[in-house]
Structure formats: C-alpha cells, structure tokens
mmCIF file of C-alpha atoms in Angstrom:
data_model
loop_
_atom_site.group_PDB
_atom_site.id
_atom_site.type_symbol
_atom_site.label_atom_id
_atom_site.label_comp_id
_atom_site.label_asym_id
_atom_site.label_seq_id
_atom_site.Cartn_x
_atom_site.Cartn_y
_atom_site.Cartn_z
ATOM 1 C CA SER A 1 25.026 -2.662 14.999
ATOM 2 C CA MET A 2 22.179 -3.607 12.707
ATOM 3 C CA ASP A 3 22.347 -3.448 8.942
ATOM 4 C CA PRO A 4 19.293 -2.734 6.809
ATOM 5 C CA VAL A 5 17.897 -5.501 4.638
ATOM 6 C CA LEU A 6 17.868 -4.860 0.910
ATOM 7 C CA GLU A 7 14.280 -5.170 -0.237
ATOM 8 C CA LYS A 8 13.480 -7.839 -2.790
ATOM 9 C CA PRO A 9 11.987 -6.579 -6.052
ATOM 10 C CA TRP A 10 8.910 -8.325 -7.445
ATOM 11 C CA ASN A 11 6.535 -7.818 -10.356
ATOM 12 C CA PHE A 12 4.483 -4.898 -9.026
ATOM 13 C CA LYS A 13 2.168 -4.896 -12.059
ATOM 14 C CA SER A 14 0.996 -8.396 -11.088
ATOM 15 C CA ILE A 15 -0.978 -6.891 -8.210
ATOM 16 C CA PHE A 16 -3.723 -5.782 -10.627
ATOM 17 C CA SER A 17 -4.475 -9.350 -11.700
ATOM 18 C CA CYS A 18 -4.506 -10.794 -8.160
ATOM 19 C CA LYS A 19 -7.713 -11.126 -6.204
ATOM 20 C CA SER A 20 -5.900 -11.538 -2.885
ATOM 21 C CA PRO A 21 -2.457 -10.693 -1.469
ATOM 22 C CA LYS A 22 -1.816 -14.440 -1.125
ATOM 23 C CA GLU A 23 -1.654 -14.685 -4.950
ATOM 24 C CA LEU A 24 1.249 -12.210 -5.258
ATOM 25 C CA PRO A 25 4.661 -13.346 -6.538
ATOM 26 C CA THR A 26 6.316 -12.319 -3.271
ATOM 27 C CA ARG A 27 6.210 -13.642 0.264
ATOM 28 C CA VAL A 28 3.145 -12.381 2.133
ATOM 29 C CA ILE A 29 2.643 -12.846 5.885
ATOM 30 C CA SER A 30 -0.547 -12.407 7.906
ATOM 31 C CA LEU A 31 -0.117 -9.453 10.243
ATOM 32 C CA LYS A 32 -1.700 -11.483 13.049
ATOM 33 C CA GLY A 33 0.825 -14.306 12.597
ATOM 34 C CA PHE A 34 3.752 -11.902 12.348
ATOM 35 C CA VAL A 35 2.794 -10.069 15.546
ATOM 36 C CA GLN A 36 2.112 -13.293 17.443
ATOM 37 C CA GLU A 37 5.448 -14.798 16.538
ATOM 38 C CA TYR A 38 7.885 -11.904 16.299
ATOM 39 C CA VAL A 39 6.686 -8.815 18.182
ATOM 40 C CA LYS A 40 7.042 -8.162 21.911
ATOM 41 C CA PRO A 41 5.480 -7.625 24.368
ATOM 42 C CA LEU A 42 3.588 -10.884 24.087
ATOM 43 C CA SER A 43 0.396 -9.023 25.016
ATOM 44 C CA MET A 44 0.419 -7.672 21.443
ATOM 45 C CA ALA A 45 -0.459 -11.204 20.330
ATOM 46 C CA ARG A 46 -3.688 -11.019 22.343
ATOM 47 C CA VAL A 47 -4.966 -8.106 20.260
ATOM 48 C CA LYS A 48 -7.738 -9.302 17.955
ATOM 49 C CA TRP A 49 -5.896 -8.594 14.714
ATOM 50 C CA GLN A 50 -8.097 -8.836 11.660
ATOM 51 C CA PRO A 51 -7.335 -12.009 9.659
ATOM 52 C CA LYS A 52 -7.648 -10.065 6.377
ATOM 53 C CA ILE A 53 -4.574 -7.883 7.032
ATOM 54 C CA TYR A 54 -1.281 -8.996 5.511
ATOM 55 C CA CYS A 55 2.170 -7.551 4.987
ATOM 56 C CA THR A 56 4.905 -8.267 2.508
ATOM 57 C CA GLU A 57 8.204 -9.710 3.635
ATOM 58 C CA ASN A 58 9.771 -6.395 2.571
ATOM 59 C CA PHE A 59 7.471 -4.588 4.993
ATOM 60 C CA ALA A 60 8.173 -7.035 7.842
ATOM 61 C CA ARG A 61 11.941 -7.454 7.491
ATOM 62 C CA THR A 62 13.783 -4.192 8.022
ATOM 63 C CA VAL A 63 17.164 -5.285 9.397
ATOM 64 C CA LYS A 64 19.483 -8.245 8.922
ATOM 65 C CA GLY A 65 19.238 -10.954 11.527
ATOM 66 C CA GLY A 66 16.423 -12.883 10.003
ATOM 67 C CA LEU A 67 13.149 -13.875 11.504
ATOM 68 C CA SER A 68 14.982 -15.830 14.206
ATOM 69 C CA ASP A 69 16.374 -12.763 16.022
ATOM 70 C CA LEU A 70 13.338 -11.350 17.841
ATOM 71 C CA SER A 71 15.239 -8.466 19.426
ATOM 72 C CA CYS A 72 15.733 -6.794 16.047
ATOM 73 C CA PHE A 73 12.034 -6.470 15.228
ATOM 74 C CA ASN A 74 10.864 -4.388 18.172
ATOM 75 C CA ASN A 75 13.524 -1.761 17.626
ATOM 76 C CA TYR A 76 13.058 -1.506 13.870
ATOM 77 C CA LEU A 77 9.363 -1.969 13.145
ATOM 78 C CA ARG A 78 8.224 -0.120 10.055
ATOM 79 C CA VAL A 79 5.576 2.607 10.281
ATOM 80 C CA VAL A 80 2.501 1.868 8.157
ATOM 81 C CA ASP A 81 2.466 4.493 5.444
ATOM 82 C CA ALA A 82 0.825 2.780 2.478
ATOM 83 C CA VAL A 83 -1.636 -0.070 2.051
ATOM 84 C CA VAL A 84 -3.251 -1.801 -0.882
ATOM 85 C CA THR A 85 -6.862 -2.905 -0.601
ATOM 86 C CA PHE A 86 -7.996 -5.823 -2.741
ATOM 87 C CA PRO A 87 -11.407 -6.676 -4.259
ATOM 88 C CA CYS A 88 -11.968 -9.274 -1.506
ATOM 89 C CA ASP A 89 -11.363 -6.563 1.162
ATOM 90 C CA ASP A 90 -7.962 -7.983 2.117
ATOM 91 C CA ILE A 91 -5.467 -5.301 3.123
ATOM 92 C CA LEU A 92 -1.765 -5.467 2.325
ATOM 93 C CA LEU A 93 0.792 -3.354 4.180
ATOM 94 C CA VAL A 94 3.633 -2.419 1.848
ATOM 95 C CA SER A 95 7.018 -0.784 2.327
ATOM 96 C CA GLU A 96 7.853 2.636 0.904
ATOM 97 C CA TYR A 97 9.934 0.913 -1.796
ATOM 98 C CA GLU A 98 6.936 -1.212 -2.805
ATOM 99 C CA SER A 99 4.553 1.737 -2.620
ATOM 100 C CA ASN A 100 6.782 3.673 -5.012
ATOM 101 C CA GLY A 101 6.947 0.676 -7.368
ATOM 102 C CA LEU A 102 3.163 0.264 -7.303
ATOM 103 C CA LEU A 103 2.609 3.981 -7.880
ATOM 104 C CA LYS A 104 4.912 3.838 -10.901
ATOM 105 C CA GLN A 105 2.834 0.965 -12.302
ATOM 106 C CA ILE A 106 -0.379 2.953 -11.788
ATOM 107 C CA TRP A 107 1.122 5.946 -13.578
ATOM 108 C CA ASN A 108 2.264 3.716 -16.446
ATOM 109 C CA LEU A 109 -1.131 2.073 -16.996
ATOM 110 C CA LYS A 110 -2.519 2.965 -20.394
ATOM 111 C CA ILE A 111 -6.103 2.961 -21.538
ATOM 112 C CA ASP A 112 -5.373 0.110 -23.950
ATOM 113 C CA ASP A 113 -3.657 -2.081 -21.327
ATOM 114 C CA SER A 114 -5.328 -5.388 -20.601
ATOM 115 C CA CYS A 115 -6.331 -3.875 -17.291
ATOM 116 C CA HIS A 116 -8.119 -0.571 -17.935
ATOM 117 C CA PHE A 117 -6.981 2.082 -15.439
ATOM 118 C CA SER A 118 -10.373 2.886 -13.961
ATOM 119 C CA ARG A 119 -11.269 -0.806 -13.488
ATOM 120 C CA CYS A 120 -7.936 -1.541 -11.788
ATOM 121 C CA PHE A 121 -8.070 1.542 -9.645
ATOM 122 C CA VAL A 122 -11.538 0.687 -8.384
ATOM 123 C CA LYS A 123 -10.649 -2.941 -7.609
ATOM 124 C CA HIS A 124 -7.225 -2.311 -6.070
ATOM 125 C CA ARG A 125 -6.539 0.854 -4.145
ATOM 126 C CA LEU A 126 -3.110 2.112 -3.141
ATOM 127 C CA GLN A 127 -3.725 4.339 -0.141
ATOM 128 C CA ASN A 128 -1.186 6.582 1.525
ATOM 129 C CA PHE A 129 -1.911 7.248 5.197
ATOM 130 C CA SER A 130 -0.128 10.616 5.273
ATOM 131 C CA PHE A 131 -2.356 11.839 2.444
ATOM 132 C CA LEU A 132 -5.508 10.413 4.025
ATOM 133 C CA ARG A 133 -4.612 11.912 7.405
ATOM 134 C CA HIS A 134 -4.023 15.311 5.834
ATOM 135 C CA ALA A 135 -7.387 15.099 4.074
ATOM 136 C CA MET A 136 -9.185 14.142 7.283
ATOM 137 C CA ASP A 137 -7.427 16.821 9.333
ATOM 138 C CA ASN A 138 -8.398 19.494 6.837
ATOM 139 C CA ARG A 139 -11.799 17.996 6.043
ATOM 140 C CA SER A 140 -10.883 18.720 2.494
ATOM 141 C CA SER A 141 -13.648 18.224 -0.026
ATOM 142 C CA GLN A 142 -11.061 19.164 -2.659
ATOM 143 C CA VAL A 143 -9.270 15.845 -2.021
ATOM 144 C CA LEU A 144 -12.486 13.893 -2.577
ATOM 145 C CA LEU A 145 -13.174 15.846 -5.755
ATOM 146 C CA GLU A 146 -9.684 15.079 -7.071
ATOM 147 C CA CYS A 147 -10.127 11.354 -6.330
ATOM 148 C CA LYS A 148 -13.455 11.266 -8.184
ATOM 149 C CA VAL A 149 -12.040 13.190 -11.136
ATOM 150 C CA GLN A 150 -8.985 10.914 -11.368
ATOM 151 C CA SER A 151 -11.038 7.725 -11.126
ATOM 152 C CA ARG A 152 -13.161 8.896 -14.055
ATOM 153 C CA GLY A 153 -10.044 9.440 -16.188
ATOM 154 C CA TYR A 154 -10.134 13.215 -16.456
ATOM 155 C CA ASP A 155 -6.888 15.132 -16.826
ATOM 156 C CA LEU A 156 -6.533 17.304 -13.705
ATOM 157 C CA LYS A 157 -3.731 19.428 -15.211
ATOM 158 C CA LYS A 158 -5.887 20.264 -18.232
ATOM 159 C CA ILE A 159 -8.899 21.067 -16.053
ATOM 160 C CA ALA A 160 -6.779 23.326 -13.816
ATOM 161 C CA SER A 161 -5.194 25.170 -16.755
ATOM 162 C CA ASP A 162 -8.637 25.628 -18.380
ATOM 163 C CA GLU A 163 -9.997 27.053 -15.126
ATOM 164 C CA LEU A 164 -7.027 29.442 -14.819
ATOM 165 C CA SER A 165 -7.365 30.653 -18.423
ATOM 166 C CA MET A 166 -11.111 31.265 -17.936
ATOM 167 C CA ALA A 167 -10.436 33.243 -14.742
ATOM 168 C CA SER A 168 -7.953 35.606 -16.402
#
C-alpha cells in the first residue's frame, strides 16, 4: 500500500517578489524533466513539453517511495487544478494545498503592503482550471466582469448590495 506524502510548507507570500518559479524558496522541477525521467510510457517524454512550465515538489510527489520508485508516479499523478503565471510567462503547477496557501496570501494582501494588490495580481496570476472551465463552458461574461472589477480594487459585495437595494 502507498502512503501519501505530507506536503512541505513554504513562504507562499514570497511568490509575489519572484520573477520566475526558479526563485521560489521551495524545490521547483521543470515539467519536461519530470515527465522524461519519472512518467511512463516513455512516449510521454517525446511530447514537446514547453520549457517554461514547472511544478513544485509538492505537486510532483504525491506518495511515499521517493523519486526512485517510478511505479508510484503513474498511479498517483496529480490532476492540474491550479497554476500560477509569472511576469516572464513561466507557468507553475501547484498542489491544492499550495493553491489554498497562495489564495490566503492574496486575500491577506493590504493596500499598504509593499506589494500593492493590483500590481501583484496583474504580475502573478493564480488560476483555477475548474473555474476557468466553468466560465468557458457557460461563456460567462459575468466572470470576466468580476475579474475586471476585482483587479481594479472594487468591493464586489458592496456593489452587489447597492444594486439589490436600488432594485427594491
């Protein structure tokens, strides 16, 4: 039986001051290198993986057995649910644990922080594939509106309550 690996915490807030995933205070692996070395069938290594896609060790390692036991990776590969895009267009695949930690840091950013929310949010984007897929499936312009409103620093709850009070 396989046991899950406990994910290693790291300073999630540091992501906003990094220009590339390679600068993060956690182990980062190129997706191309990971697939070539640890994923079967070997034909997966022949796919032209983009060199600008990386994953954290937390994303890559899901079960105990280490990177030496190839059989464990194929059976326990993680589904890509969240990615971070960097100013240099690098993409970082993150685990759900890391995504939650990053989201908490975004929520905790204050206007007077050294990294202003709107500047950070434009440079580094945390994107959830389930949310993006839902938006694309529904061709929802509402989702795009909400993203624009949030990036400009408006309070969506206040706007919604104002709209409701005007309607009644």
